[in-house]
GROMACS .gro file of N, CA and C in nm:
model
  354
    1MET      N    1   9.898   8.818   9.082
    1MET     CA    2   9.972   8.768   8.970
    1MET      C    3  10.090   8.687   9.020
    2GLU      N    4  10.118   8.577   8.953
    2GLU     CA    5  10.239   8.499   8.982
    2GLU      C    6  10.303   8.459   8.850
    3TYR      N    7  10.431   8.431   8.858
    3TYR     CA    8  10.503   8.394   8.735
    3TYR      C    9  10.610   8.291   8.766
    4THR      N   10  10.647   8.220   8.660
    4THR     CA   11  10.760   8.128   8.665
    4THR      C   12  10.850   8.164   8.547
    5HIS      N   13  10.977   8.129   8.560
    5HIS     CA   14  11.068   8.158   8.449
    5HIS      C   15  11.179   8.053   8.443
    6TYR      N   16  11.236   8.041   8.325
    6TYR     CA   17  11.352   7.955   8.303
    6TYR      C   18  11.420   8.001   8.174
    7ILE      N   19  11.541   7.955   8.155
    7ILE     CA   20  11.616   7.985   8.033
    7ILE      C   21  11.615   7.859   7.946
    8TYR      N   22  11.578   7.875   7.821
    8TYR     CA   23  11.581   7.765   7.725
    8TYR      C   24  11.642   7.816   7.596
    9ASP      N   25  11.751   7.755   7.554
    9ASP     CA   26  11.818   7.791   7.429
    9ASP      C   27  11.850   7.941   7.426
   10ASP      N   28  11.902   7.993   7.536
   10ASP     CA   29  11.938   8.134   7.551
   10ASP      C   30  11.819   8.230   7.539
   11ILE      N   31  11.700   8.180   7.567
   11ILE     CA   32  11.580   8.263   7.565
   11ILE      C   33  11.519   8.261   7.705
   12LEU      N   34  11.491   8.378   7.758
   12LEU     CA   35  11.422   8.388   7.885
   12LEU      C   36  11.275   8.357   7.860
   13MET      N   37  11.226   8.250   7.922
   13MET     CA   38  11.088   8.208   7.906
   13MET      C   39  11.015   8.242   8.036
   14ILE      N   40  10.910   8.324   8.028
   14ILE     CA   41  10.833   8.364   8.146
   14ILE      C   42  10.687   8.329   8.122
   15SER      N   43  10.625   8.263   8.220
   15SER     CA   44  10.482   8.234   8.215
   15SER      C   45  10.415   8.309   8.329
   16VAL      N   46  10.308   8.380   8.295
   16VAL     CA   47  10.237   8.463   8.392
   16VAL      C   48  10.096   8.411   8.409
   17LYS      N   49  10.051   8.407   8.535
   17LYS     CA   50   9.912   8.370   8.566
   17LYS      C   51   9.854   8.474   8.659
   18GLY      N   52   9.728   8.505   8.640
   18GLY     CA   53   9.661   8.605   8.721
   18GLY      C   54   9.640   8.732   8.642
   19ASP      N   55   9.616   8.840   8.711
   19ASP     CA   56   9.588   8.967   8.646
   19ASP      C   57   9.712   9.055   8.646
   20LEU      N   58   9.732   9.128   8.537
   20LEU     CA   59   9.841   9.226   8.529
   20LEU      C   60   9.782   9.364   8.558
   21LEU      N   61   9.791   9.402   8.684
   21LEU     CA   62   9.728   9.526   8.727
   21LEU      C   63   9.826   9.624   8.792
   22GLY      N   64   9.954   9.592   8.788
   22GLY     CA   65  10.053   9.687   8.837
   22GLY      C   66  10.090   9.675   8.983
   23GLY      N   67  10.088   9.556   9.039
   23GLY     CA   68  10.127   9.537   9.178
   23GLY      C   69  10.276   9.513   9.194
   24SER      N   70  10.315   9.475   9.314
   24SER     CA   71  10.457   9.454   9.343
   24SER      C   72  10.514   9.335   9.266
   25ASP      N   73  10.431   9.236   9.235
   25ASP     CA   74  10.479   9.122   9.156
   25ASP      C   75  10.523   9.165   9.017
   26GLU      N   76  10.452   9.261   8.959
   26GLU     CA   77  10.491   9.310   8.828
   26GLU      C   78  10.625   9.383   8.834
   27MET      N   79  10.649   9.454   8.945
   27MET     CA   80  10.780   9.520   8.962
   27MET      C   81  10.889   9.415   8.971
   28ASP      N   82  10.864   9.305   9.043
   28ASP     CA   83  10.961   9.196   9.051
   28ASP      C   84  10.987   9.137   8.913
   29LEU      N   85  10.882   9.124   8.833
   29LEU     CA   86  10.895   9.071   8.698
   29LEU      C   87  10.982   9.164   8.613
   30LEU      N   88  10.961   9.293   8.625
   30LEU     CA   89  11.042   9.390   8.551
   30LEU      C   90  11.188   9.384   8.595
   31LYS      N   91  11.213   9.369   8.724
   31LYS     CA   92  11.350   9.355   8.773
   31LYS      C   93  11.416   9.227   8.719
   32LEU      N   94  11.338   9.120   8.712
   32LEU     CA   95  11.389   8.995   8.656
   32LEU      C   96  11.433   9.015   8.512
   33VAL      N   97  11.351   9.082   8.433
   33VAL     CA   98  11.384   9.110   8.293
   33VAL      C   99  11.510   9.195   8.285
   34GLU      N  100  11.520   9.296   8.368
   34GLU     CA  101  11.638   9.381   8.367
   34GLU      C  102  11.764   9.303   8.405
   35ASN      N  103  11.754   9.215   8.503
   35ASN     CA  104  11.869   9.134   8.545
   35ASN      C  105  11.916   9.042   8.432
   36TYR      N  106  11.823   8.971   8.371
   36TYR     CA  107  11.863   8.879   8.264
   36TYR      C  108  11.914   8.953   8.141
   37SER      N  109  11.854   9.066   8.108
   37SER     CA  110  11.902   9.140   7.991
   37SER      C  111  12.042   9.195   8.014
   38SER      N  112  12.078   9.222   8.140
   38SER     CA  113  12.213   9.268   8.169
   38SER      C  114  12.313   9.152   8.168
   39MET      N  115  12.261   9.028   8.171
   39MET     CA  116  12.348   8.910   8.167
   39MET      C  117  12.357   8.852   8.025
   40GLU      N  118  12.331   8.937   7.927
   40GLU     CA  119  12.342   8.901   7.785
   40GLU      C  120  12.238   8.801   7.738
   41ILE      N  121  12.126   8.793   7.807
   41ILE     CA  122  12.010   8.720   7.755
   41ILE      C  123  11.933   8.823   7.672
   42THR      N  124  11.932   8.806   7.541
   42THR     CA  125  11.877   8.910   7.453
   42THR      C  126  11.740   8.876   7.397
   43ASN      N  127  11.686   8.762   7.434
   43ASN     CA  128  11.555   8.723   7.382
   43ASN      C  129  11.464   8.679   7.496
   44CYS      N  130  11.336   8.714   7.484
   44CYS     CA  131  11.240   8.680   7.588
   44CYS      C  132  11.105   8.646   7.527
   45ILE      N  133  11.044   8.540   7.579
   45ILE     CA  134  10.906   8.505   7.545
   45ILE      C  135  10.825   8.518   7.673
   46LEU      N  136  10.724   8.600   7.669
   46LEU     CA  137  10.635   8.621   7.782
   46LEU      C  138  10.502   8.553   7.750
   47ASP      N  139  10.478   8.440   7.813
   47ASP     CA  140  10.355   8.364   7.792
   47ASP      C  141  10.248   8.416   7.887
   48ILE      N  142  10.146   8.480   7.833
   48ILE     CA  143  10.041   8.538   7.917
   48ILE      C  144   9.909   8.463   7.902
   49GLU      N  145   9.918   8.336   7.870
   49GLU     CA  146   9.797   8.256   7.855
   49GLU      C  147   9.710   8.261   7.981
   50GLY      N  148   9.773   8.268   8.097
   50GLY     CA  149   9.700   8.269   8.222
   50GLY      C  150   9.651   8.405   8.267
   51VAL      N  151   9.668   8.508   8.183
   51VAL     CA  152   9.626   8.643   8.218
   51VAL      C  153   9.489   8.671   8.156
   52LYS      N  154   9.395   8.703   8.241
   52LYS     CA  155   9.259   8.731   8.193
   52LYS      C  156   9.228   8.881   8.194
   53HIS      N  157   9.285   8.955   8.288
   53HIS     CA  158   9.259   9.098   8.298
   53HIS      C  159   9.390   9.175   8.304
   54MET      N  160   9.389   9.292   8.242
   54MET     CA  161   9.506   9.377   8.239
   54MET      C  162   9.459   9.522   8.236
   55ASN      N  163   9.525   9.609   8.310
   55ASN     CA  164   9.491   9.750   8.305
   55ASN      C  165   9.605   9.829   8.240
   56SER      N  166   9.595   9.961   8.243
   56SER     CA  167   9.697  10.044   8.177
   56SER      C  168   9.833  10.027   8.242
   57THR      N  169   9.838  10.004   8.371
   57THR     CA  170   9.966   9.982   8.438
   57THR      C  171  10.027   9.851   8.392
   58GLY      N  172   9.946   9.747   8.380
   58GLY     CA  173   9.996   9.620   8.327
   58GLY      C  174  10.049   9.636   8.185
   59LEU      N  175   9.979   9.712   8.103
   59LEU     CA  176  10.026   9.740   7.967
   59LEU      C  177  10.160   9.812   7.969
   60SER      N  178  10.174   9.906   8.062
   60SER     CA  179  10.300   9.981   8.068
   60SER      C  180  10.417   9.890   8.103
   61TYR      N  181  10.392   9.787   8.186
   61TYR     CA  182  10.499   9.692   8.218
   61TYR      C  183  10.540   9.613   8.093
   62LEU      N  184  10.443   9.574   8.013
   62LEU     CA  185  10.475   9.502   7.889
   62LEU      C  186  10.557   9.590   7.796
   63ILE      N  187  10.520   9.716   7.786
   63ILE     CA  188  10.594   9.808   7.699
   63ILE      C  189  10.735   9.828   7.752
   64ARG      N  190  10.750   9.838   7.883
   64ARG     CA  191  10.884   9.854   7.941
   64ARG      C  192  10.971   9.731   7.915
   65MET      N  193  10.910   9.612   7.924
   65MET     CA  194  10.986   9.490   7.892
   65MET      C  195  11.026   9.489   7.746
   66HIS      N  196  10.933   9.524   7.659
   66HIS     CA  197  10.962   9.532   7.516
   66HIS      C  198  11.078   9.629   7.491
   67ASN      N  199  11.070   9.747   7.552
   67ASN     CA  200  11.175   9.848   7.533
   67ASN      C  201  11.310   9.800   7.584
   68LYS      N  202  11.311   9.726   7.695
   68LYS     CA  203  11.437   9.676   7.751
   68LYS      C  204  11.508   9.587   7.649
   69PHE      N  205  11.434   9.493   7.589
   69PHE     CA  206  11.497   9.404   7.491
   69PHE      C  207  11.526   9.476   7.359
   70ASN      N  208  11.447   9.575   7.326
   70ASN     CA  209  11.472   9.655   7.206
   70ASN      C  210  11.603   9.734   7.222
   71GLU      N  211  11.628   9.785   7.342
   71GLU     CA  212  11.751   9.861   7.370
   71GLU      C  213  11.876   9.778   7.348
   72ILE      N  214  11.868   9.649   7.378
   72ILE     CA  215  11.986   9.563   7.363
   72ILE      C  216  11.982   9.484   7.231
   73GLU      N  217  11.896   9.532   7.140
   73GLU     CA  218  11.881   9.472   7.007
   73GLU      C  219  11.842   9.325   7.014
   74GLY      N  220  11.756   9.294   7.108
   74GLY     CA  221  11.705   9.158   7.123
   74GLY      C  222  11.562   9.148   7.075
   75ASN      N  223  11.497   9.041   7.113
   75ASN     CA  224  11.359   9.015   7.072
   75ASN      C  225  11.274   8.988   7.194
   76PHE      N  226  11.156   9.046   7.195
   76PHE     CA  227  11.058   9.025   7.301
   76PHE      C  228  10.927   8.986   7.234
   77VAL      N  229  10.876   8.869   7.271
   77VAL     CA  230  10.752   8.820   7.209
   77VAL      C  231  10.652   8.788   7.319
   78ILE      N  232  10.532   8.839   7.302
   78ILE     CA  233  10.421   8.807   7.391
   78ILE      C  234  10.347   8.689   7.329
   79ALA      N  235  10.329   8.583   7.408
   79ALA     CA  236  10.264   8.462   7.356
   79ALA      C  237  10.133   8.434   7.430
   80HIS      N  238  10.040   8.374   7.356
   80HIS     CA  239   9.913   8.325   7.412
   80HIS      C  240   9.821   8.430   7.472
   81PRO      N  241   9.807   8.547   7.414
   81PRO     CA  242   9.713   8.641   7.476
   81PRO      C  243   9.570   8.589   7.463
   82SER      N  244   9.491   8.607   7.567
   82SER     CA  245   9.350   8.567   7.563
   82SER      C  246   9.276   8.659   7.466
   83TYR      N  247   9.156   8.622   7.435
   83TYR     CA  248   9.074   8.702   7.343
   83TYR      C  249   9.058   8.844   7.396
   84HIS      N  250   9.028   8.858   7.524
   84HIS     CA  251   9.007   8.991   7.583
   84HIS      C  252   9.135   9.074   7.583
   85VAL      N  253   9.246   9.009   7.610
   85VAL     CA  254   9.374   9.081   7.609
   85VAL      C  255   9.411   9.119   7.465
   86GLN      N  256   9.382   9.034   7.367
   86GLN     CA  257   9.405   9.069   7.227
   86GLN      C  258   9.325   9.193   7.188
   87LYS      N  259   9.201   9.200   7.234
   87LYS     CA  260   9.119   9.318   7.206
   87LYS      C  261   9.182   9.443   7.266
   88LEU      N  262   9.234   9.432   7.387
   88LEU     CA  263   9.302   9.544   7.451
   88LEU      C  264   9.425   9.585   7.371
   89PHE      N  265   9.501   9.488   7.322
   89PHE     CA  266   9.618   9.518   7.238
   89PHE      C  267   9.576   9.591   7.111
   90SER      N  268   9.464   9.554   7.053
   90SER     CA  269   9.415   9.621   6.932
   90SER      C  270   9.372   9.764   6.962
   91ILE      N  271   9.297   9.782   7.068
   91ILE     CA  272   9.248   9.915   7.104
   91ILE      C  273   9.363  10.010   7.133
   92THR      N  274   9.463   9.961   7.204
   92THR     CA  275   9.575  10.046   7.246
   92THR      C  276   9.687  10.052   7.141
   93LYS      N  277   9.672   9.977   7.033
   93LYS     CA  278   9.771   9.972   6.925
   93LYS      C  279   9.902   9.906   6.969
   94LEU      N  280   9.900   9.834   7.081
   94LEU     CA  281  10.020   9.765   7.128
   94LEU      C  282  10.066   9.660   7.026
   95LYS      N  283   9.972   9.601   6.955
   95LYS     CA  284  10.010   9.497   6.859
   95LYS      C  285  10.090   9.554   6.742
   96LEU      N  286  10.093   9.687   6.727
   96LEU     CA  287  10.173   9.749   6.622
   96LEU      C  288  10.320   9.761   6.660
   97ILE      N  289  10.349   9.762   6.791
   97ILE     CA  290  10.489   9.778   6.832
   97ILE      C  291  10.549   9.651   6.890
   98CYS      N  292  10.466   9.562   6.945
   98CYS     CA  293  10.516   9.439   7.006
   98CYS      C  294  10.493   9.320   6.915
   99ASN      N  295  10.581   9.223   6.927
   99ASN     CA  296  10.562   9.096   6.857
   99ASN      C  297  10.470   9.009   6.940
  100ILE      N  298  10.363   8.963   6.878
  100ILE     CA  299  10.264   8.883   6.949
  100ILE      C  300  10.244   8.753   6.873
  101ALA      N  301  10.252   8.641   6.945
  101ALA     CA  302  10.236   8.509   6.883
  101ALA      C  303  10.122   8.435   6.950
  102GLU      N  304  10.057   8.348   6.874
  102GLU     CA  305   9.945   8.272   6.927
  102GLU      C  306   9.987   8.163   7.024
  103SER      N  307  10.113   8.121   7.019
  103SER     CA  308  10.161   8.013   7.107
  103SER      C  309  10.308   8.035   7.139
  104LYS      N  310  10.356   7.962   7.240
  104LYS     CA  311  10.499   7.967   7.272
  104LYS      C  312  10.582   7.912   7.157
  105GLU      N  313  10.531   7.809   7.091
  105GLU     CA  314  10.603   7.748   6.980
  105GLU      C  315  10.625   7.848   6.867
  106LEU      N  316  10.519   7.924   6.833
  106LEU     CA  317  10.532   8.025   6.728
  106LEU      C  318  10.624   8.138   6.771
  107ALA      N  319  10.620   8.173   6.898
  107ALA     CA  320  10.710   8.276   6.950
  107ALA      C  321  10.855   8.230   6.939
  108PHE      N  322  10.878   8.105   6.974
  108PHE     CA  323  11.011   8.046   6.966
  108PHE      C  324  11.060   8.046   6.821
  109GLU      N  325  10.975   8.005   6.728
  109GLU     CA  326  11.011   8.006   6.586
  109GLU      C  327  11.041   8.147   6.537
  110PHE      N  328  10.963   8.245   6.582
  110PHE     CA  329  10.986   8.384   6.543
  110PHE      C  330  11.124   8.429   6.587
  111ILE      N  331  11.159   8.403   6.712
  111ILE     CA  332  11.291   8.445   6.762
  111ILE      C  333  11.402   8.377   6.685
  112HIS      N  334  11.389   8.248   6.659
  112HIS     CA  335  11.493   8.178   6.584
  112HIS      C  336  11.505   8.232   6.441
  113SER      N  337  11.394   8.265   6.379
  113SER     CA  338  11.401   8.320   6.243
  113SER      C  339  11.468   8.458   6.244
  114LYS      N  340  11.441   8.540   6.345
  114LYS     CA  341  11.505   8.671   6.355
  114LYS      C  342  11.654   8.658   6.381
  115ASN      N  343  11.692   8.560   6.464
  115ASN     CA  344  11.834   8.542   6.495
  115ASN      C  345  11.913   8.487   6.376
  116LYS      N  346  11.849   8.410   6.290
  116LYS     CA  347  11.916   8.357   6.170
  116LYS      C  348  11.946   8.467   6.071
  117LYS      N  349  11.860   8.570   6.065
  117LYS     CA  350  11.878   8.680   5.972
  117LYS      C  351  11.993   8.771   6.016
  118ASP      N  352  12.022   8.773   6.146
  118ASP     CA  353  12.126   8.864   6.199
  118ASP      C  354  12.263   8.812   6.180
   0.00000   0.00000   0.00000
């Protein structure tokens, strides 16, 4: 797994490619999220368009990222899940607790709409 990240409009934007299977790269990704959330970045979009396979450990990392932003009253949106990953989200009920968008653009709109209400 590899990832890139940048800040846009006070939103941490992360794009992931490869499999989310719980390796050391995922730990680095979690540390990145923790670092930015401690620097008052309260919103994150995780674009997983490039992720084809995910196991329970990969799911746990997504939940931990979600919880990190939930703790600081921010927003965490998963964008671009593949068909197979969407099925996994349905089976595990992850889609009931996480915000999931079909594209980065919709994720961005979701965060802006939530921030306007606050």
